[in-house]
Amino acid sequence: MTNNLIIKPAYLIAKDIKDKKNSQGEVYSFFEKRISQHNASLNAFVDLYKNNFDNQSNSNLTGVPIAIKDNICIKGKKITCASKILKYYQAVYDATVIKKLKSSGLSLIGTTNMDEFAFGSSTENSCYGPTKNPWDKTRVVGGSSGGSAAAVSARLVPFALGSDTGGSIRQPASFCGVVGLKPTYGRVSRYGLVAFGSSLDQIGPITTNIKDCAYLLNIISGFDQNDSTSAKVADPDFTKSLGQDVASLRIGLPKEYFDQDLNSEIKETLDQAIIFFKKKNIQFKKISLPHTQYSVPTYYIIASSEASSNLQRFDGIRYGYRAKADDLWQIYQKSRSQGFGDEAKRRVFLGTYSLSSGYYDAYYLKALKVRRLIKNDFDQAFKEVDAILTPTTPTAAFKIGEKIKDPLSMYLSDIYTISSNLAGIPAVSLPCGFTKDNLPLGMQLIAKDYDEATLIKLGDAFQQDTDFHKKIPELKNV
Ligand code: GLN
């Protein structure tokens, strides 16, 4: 009965439970077993829970197990953000998204590995060691939600939550051959998400297919008075966008993303996707987002500034790890020196520098102004098109160790994803091909504020006639 669970979308697993073809217990045990077989070689999960379902609820996803990135609070459970400084810390309340999942009857199966405090693009900056890519275990999974992306890609769980500050849902989704959606800033409550860049962070779904993404987004989105940046906007039923006609839509191709430096395999793959959409009578238009080249420096100034401020709370007193020391200043100093990893320290240095007097105007304030110009570029583009198509990443998954000593080249792996965070707009990565070495490639679709519906519509049209999202890595050597 449970054999086909690895190929079934989550919403159909839930339907089988409702129709009594499988029980919640059987489904949970099936995925627990897969995790016990494969997690040791992938290092995707950092904590696993015993069966915890609630039979009272009745939603479209009741009974389906879900994995949670280790930076989202689950009451009474460890939450570490893959940092030594929080190694034994337990959350004292449920994040709003967790409350929503619980009340919709999903089973939380465990928490997933990530870059420390979500700083990174490879899940190598983790106190638990790197997660391995299920398509090639010598390669990274992307980051920072790499554990979630790997777990979904290897079908250790039907879907997961990640968080995206500069690409951390989409980039690992692309490297692992799964779907990752960053909602509009304000669509999903950040209450209970450990803050990295508060003006950029969003929680979003990582799924094997776009339909599950729509179902999961329905559950986690919505206004929340506990998050002052959560938006009071209408909450559409995203599943209504599935199976809709896309013929009248217009897609923009920004020339800055398709320059001569674009990797040829990625270009050919995107060309195929464009041909596909043209057959659906979608119109393509060349557009320009002229401030694209400033997005990486702008992001790293703003994100690091906010991170340095957010990390101040980890002082060795209030949360987690405390170093042995003789006085208060030494407690602060030693707990942070010993508790934070290299990348976290780097972000604190970059951020406090950009915010300090004498440099504030030259860096932080200037970055805020450029951020506005980047947002204006998108506003302008969306007067002419309904969505924008770009690569998700400049390359397929790179080798473990390849970039870890070179932060700048690591930062550049987010070159295509971060401008949507700066602009606050929604974006999705969809599997759209493979390299000749059989590594997954992703395409990114970006839409205007609160228009996730268009992304889901386009994604569903694409997945109805293609099967890139159905390919499952072989998981050799286990
Ligand atoms: N890789 C980017 C960074 O290191 C984005 C991380 C994220 O989205 N959390 O900041």
CSV table of N, CA and C in Angstrom, one decimal, residues 5-13 61 152-153 155 157-160 173 177-181 205-217 239 242 428-431 455-456 459-460 462-464 466-471:
chain,number,residue,atom,x,y,z
A,5,LEU,N,4.4,5.8,-2.1
A,5,LEU,CA,4.4,7.1,-1.4
A,5,LEU,C,5.5,8.0,-1.8
A,6,ILE,N,6.6,7.5,-2.4
A,6,ILE,CA,7.6,8.4,-2.8
A,6,ILE,C,7.3,9.1,-4.1
A,7,ILE,N,6.4,8.6,-4.9
A,7,ILE,CA,6.0,9.3,-6.1
A,7,ILE,C,4.7,10.1,-6.0
A,8,LYS,N,4.1,10.0,-4.9
A,8,LYS,CA,2.8,10.7,-4.7
A,8,LYS,C,2.9,12.1,-4.2
A,9,PRO,N,2.2,13.0,-4.8
A,9,PRO,CA,2.2,14.4,-4.2
A,9,PRO,C,1.6,14.3,-2.8
A,10,ALA,N,1.9,15.3,-2.0
A,10,ALA,CA,1.4,15.3,-0.6
A,10,ALA,C,-0.1,15.4,-0.5
A,11,TYR,N,-0.7,16.2,-1.4
A,11,TYR,CA,-2.1,16.3,-1.3
A,11,TYR,C,-2.9,15.0,-1.7
A,12,LEU,N,-2.2,14.2,-2.5
A,12,LEU,CA,-2.8,12.9,-2.8
A,12,LEU,C,-2.6,11.9,-1.6
A,13,ILE,N,-1.4,12.0,-1.0
A,13,ILE,CA,-1.2,11.2,0.2
A,13,ILE,C,-2.3,11.5,1.2
A,61,LEU,N,-4.5,18.6,3.8
A,61,LEU,CA,-3.2,18.0,4.0
A,61,LEU,C,-3.1,17.2,5.3
A,152,VAL,N,13.4,16.8,0.9
A,152,VAL,CA,12.3,16.7,-0.1
A,152,VAL,C,12.8,16.0,-1.4
A,153,SER,N,13.9,16.4,-1.8
A,153,SER,CA,14.5,15.8,-3.1
A,153,SER,C,14.6,14.3,-3.0
A,155,ARG,N,13.0,12.4,-1.1
A,155,ARG,CA,11.7,11.9,-0.7
A,155,ARG,C,11.8,11.2,0.7
A,157,VAL,N,10.7,13.0,3.0
A,157,VAL,CA,9.5,13.6,3.6
A,157,VAL,C,8.8,14.2,2.3
A,158,PRO,N,7.4,14.3,2.3
A,158,PRO,CA,6.8,14.8,1.1
A,158,PRO,C,7.0,16.3,0.9
A,159,PHE,N,7.2,17.1,1.9
A,159,PHE,CA,7.5,18.5,1.8
A,159,PHE,C,8.0,19.1,3.0
A,160,ALA,N,8.5,20.4,2.9
A,160,ALA,CA,9.2,21.0,4.1
A,160,ALA,C,9.0,22.5,4.0
A,173,ALA,N,16.5,24.7,-3.7
A,173,ALA,CA,15.4,23.9,-4.4
A,173,ALA,C,16.0,23.7,-5.8
A,177,GLY,N,16.6,19.9,-7.4
A,177,GLY,CA,15.6,19.5,-8.3
A,177,GLY,C,14.2,19.5,-7.7
A,178,VAL,N,13.9,20.4,-6.8
A,178,VAL,CA,12.5,20.5,-6.3
A,178,VAL,C,12.0,21.9,-6.4
A,179,VAL,N,10.7,22.1,-6.0
A,179,VAL,CA,10.1,23.4,-6.1
A,179,VAL,C,10.3,24.2,-4.8
A,180,GLY,N,10.7,25.5,-4.9
A,180,GLY,CA,10.8,26.3,-3.7
A,180,GLY,C,10.2,27.7,-4.0
A,181,LEU,N,9.3,28.1,-3.1
A,181,LEU,CA,8.7,29.4,-3.4
A,181,LEU,C,8.9,30.4,-2.2
A,205,PRO,N,7.3,27.3,1.2
A,205,PRO,CA,7.2,25.9,1.0
A,205,PRO,C,8.3,25.4,0.1
A,206,ILE,N,8.8,24.2,0.4
A,206,ILE,CA,9.7,23.4,-0.5
A,206,ILE,C,9.0,22.1,-0.7
A,207,THR,N,8.7,21.8,-2.0
A,207,THR,CA,7.8,20.7,-2.3
A,207,THR,C,8.4,20.0,-3.6
A,208,THR,N,7.8,18.8,-3.9
A,208,THR,CA,8.3,18.2,-5.1
A,208,THR,C,7.5,18.7,-6.3
A,209,ASN,N,6.4,19.4,-6.1
A,209,ASN,CA,5.6,19.8,-7.3
A,209,ASN,C,4.8,21.1,-6.9
A,210,ILE,N,4.3,21.8,-7.9
A,210,ILE,CA,3.7,23.1,-7.6
A,210,ILE,C,2.3,23.0,-7.0
A,211,LYS,N,1.7,21.9,-7.2
A,211,LYS,CA,0.3,21.7,-6.6
A,211,LYS,C,0.5,21.7,-5.1
A,212,ASP,N,1.4,20.9,-4.6
A,212,ASP,CA,1.6,20.8,-3.1
A,212,ASP,C,2.0,22.2,-2.6
A,213,CYS,N,2.8,22.9,-3.4
A,213,CYS,CA,3.2,24.3,-3.0
A,213,CYS,C,2.0,25.1,-2.8
A,214,ALA,N,1.0,25.0,-3.7
A,214,ALA,CA,-0.3,25.8,-3.5
A,214,ALA,C,-1.0,25.4,-2.3
A,215,TYR,N,-1.1,24.1,-2.0
A,215,TYR,CA,-1.9,23.6,-0.9
A,215,TYR,C,-1.2,24.1,0.4
A,216,LEU,N,0.1,24.0,0.4
A,216,LEU,CA,0.9,24.4,1.7
A,216,LEU,C,0.8,25.9,1.9
A,217,LEU,N,0.9,26.6,0.8
A,217,LEU,CA,0.9,28.1,0.9
A,217,LEU,C,-0.5,28.5,1.5
A,239,THR,N,-5.0,27.1,-4.6
A,239,THR,CA,-5.3,25.9,-5.5
A,239,THR,C,-6.2,26.3,-6.6
A,242,LEU,N,-4.5,26.4,-10.0
A,242,LEU,CA,-4.0,25.2,-10.7
A,242,LEU,C,-5.0,24.9,-11.9
A,428,VAL,N,9.5,31.9,-7.5
A,428,VAL,CA,9.6,30.5,-7.3
A,428,VAL,C,10.7,29.9,-8.2
A,429,SER,N,11.3,28.8,-7.7
A,429,SER,CA,12.2,28.0,-8.5
A,429,SER,C,11.5,26.7,-8.9
A,430,LEU,N,11.6,26.4,-10.2
A,430,LEU,CA,11.0,25.1,-10.7
A,430,LEU,C,12.0,24.3,-11.3
A,431,PRO,N,12.0,23.0,-11.1
A,431,PRO,CA,13.0,22.1,-11.9
A,431,PRO,C,12.7,22.2,-13.4
A,455,LEU,N,2.4,32.8,-10.4
A,455,LEU,CA,3.6,31.8,-10.4
A,455,LEU,C,3.0,30.4,-10.4
A,456,ILE,N,2.0,30.2,-9.6
A,456,ILE,CA,1.4,28.9,-9.4
A,456,ILE,C,0.8,28.4,-10.8
A,459,GLY,N,3.6,27.7,-13.2
A,459,GLY,CA,4.3,26.5,-12.7
A,459,GLY,C,3.5,25.2,-13.0
A,460,ASP,N,2.2,25.3,-12.8
A,460,ASP,CA,1.3,24.1,-13.0
A,460,ASP,C,1.2,23.8,-14.5
A,462,PHE,N,3.5,24.3,-16.7
A,462,PHE,CA,4.8,23.7,-17.0
A,462,PHE,C,4.8,22.3,-16.6
A,463,GLN,N,4.4,22.0,-15.3
A,463,GLN,CA,4.6,20.7,-14.8
A,463,GLN,C,3.6,19.7,-15.3
A,464,GLN,N,2.4,20.2,-15.9
A,464,GLN,CA,1.5,19.3,-16.4
A,464,GLN,C,2.1,18.5,-17.6
A,466,THR,N,5.6,18.4,-18.4
A,466,THR,CA,7.0,18.1,-18.3
A,466,THR,C,7.2,17.1,-17.1
A,467,ASP,N,8.3,16.4,-17.0
A,467,ASP,CA,8.5,15.5,-15.9
A,467,ASP,C,9.8,15.7,-15.1
A,468,PHE,N,10.4,16.9,-15.3
A,468,PHE,CA,11.6,17.1,-14.5
A,468,PHE,C,11.4,17.0,-13.0
A,469,HIS,N,10.2,17.4,-12.6
A,469,HIS,CA,9.9,17.4,-11.1
A,469,HIS,C,9.6,16.0,-10.6
A,470,LYS,N,9.5,15.1,-11.6
A,470,LYS,CA,9.2,13.7,-11.2
A,470,LYS,C,10.4,12.8,-11.0
A,471,LYS,N,11.5,13.3,-11.5
A,471,LYS,CA,12.8,12.6,-11.4
A,471,LYS,C,13.2,12.5,-9.9
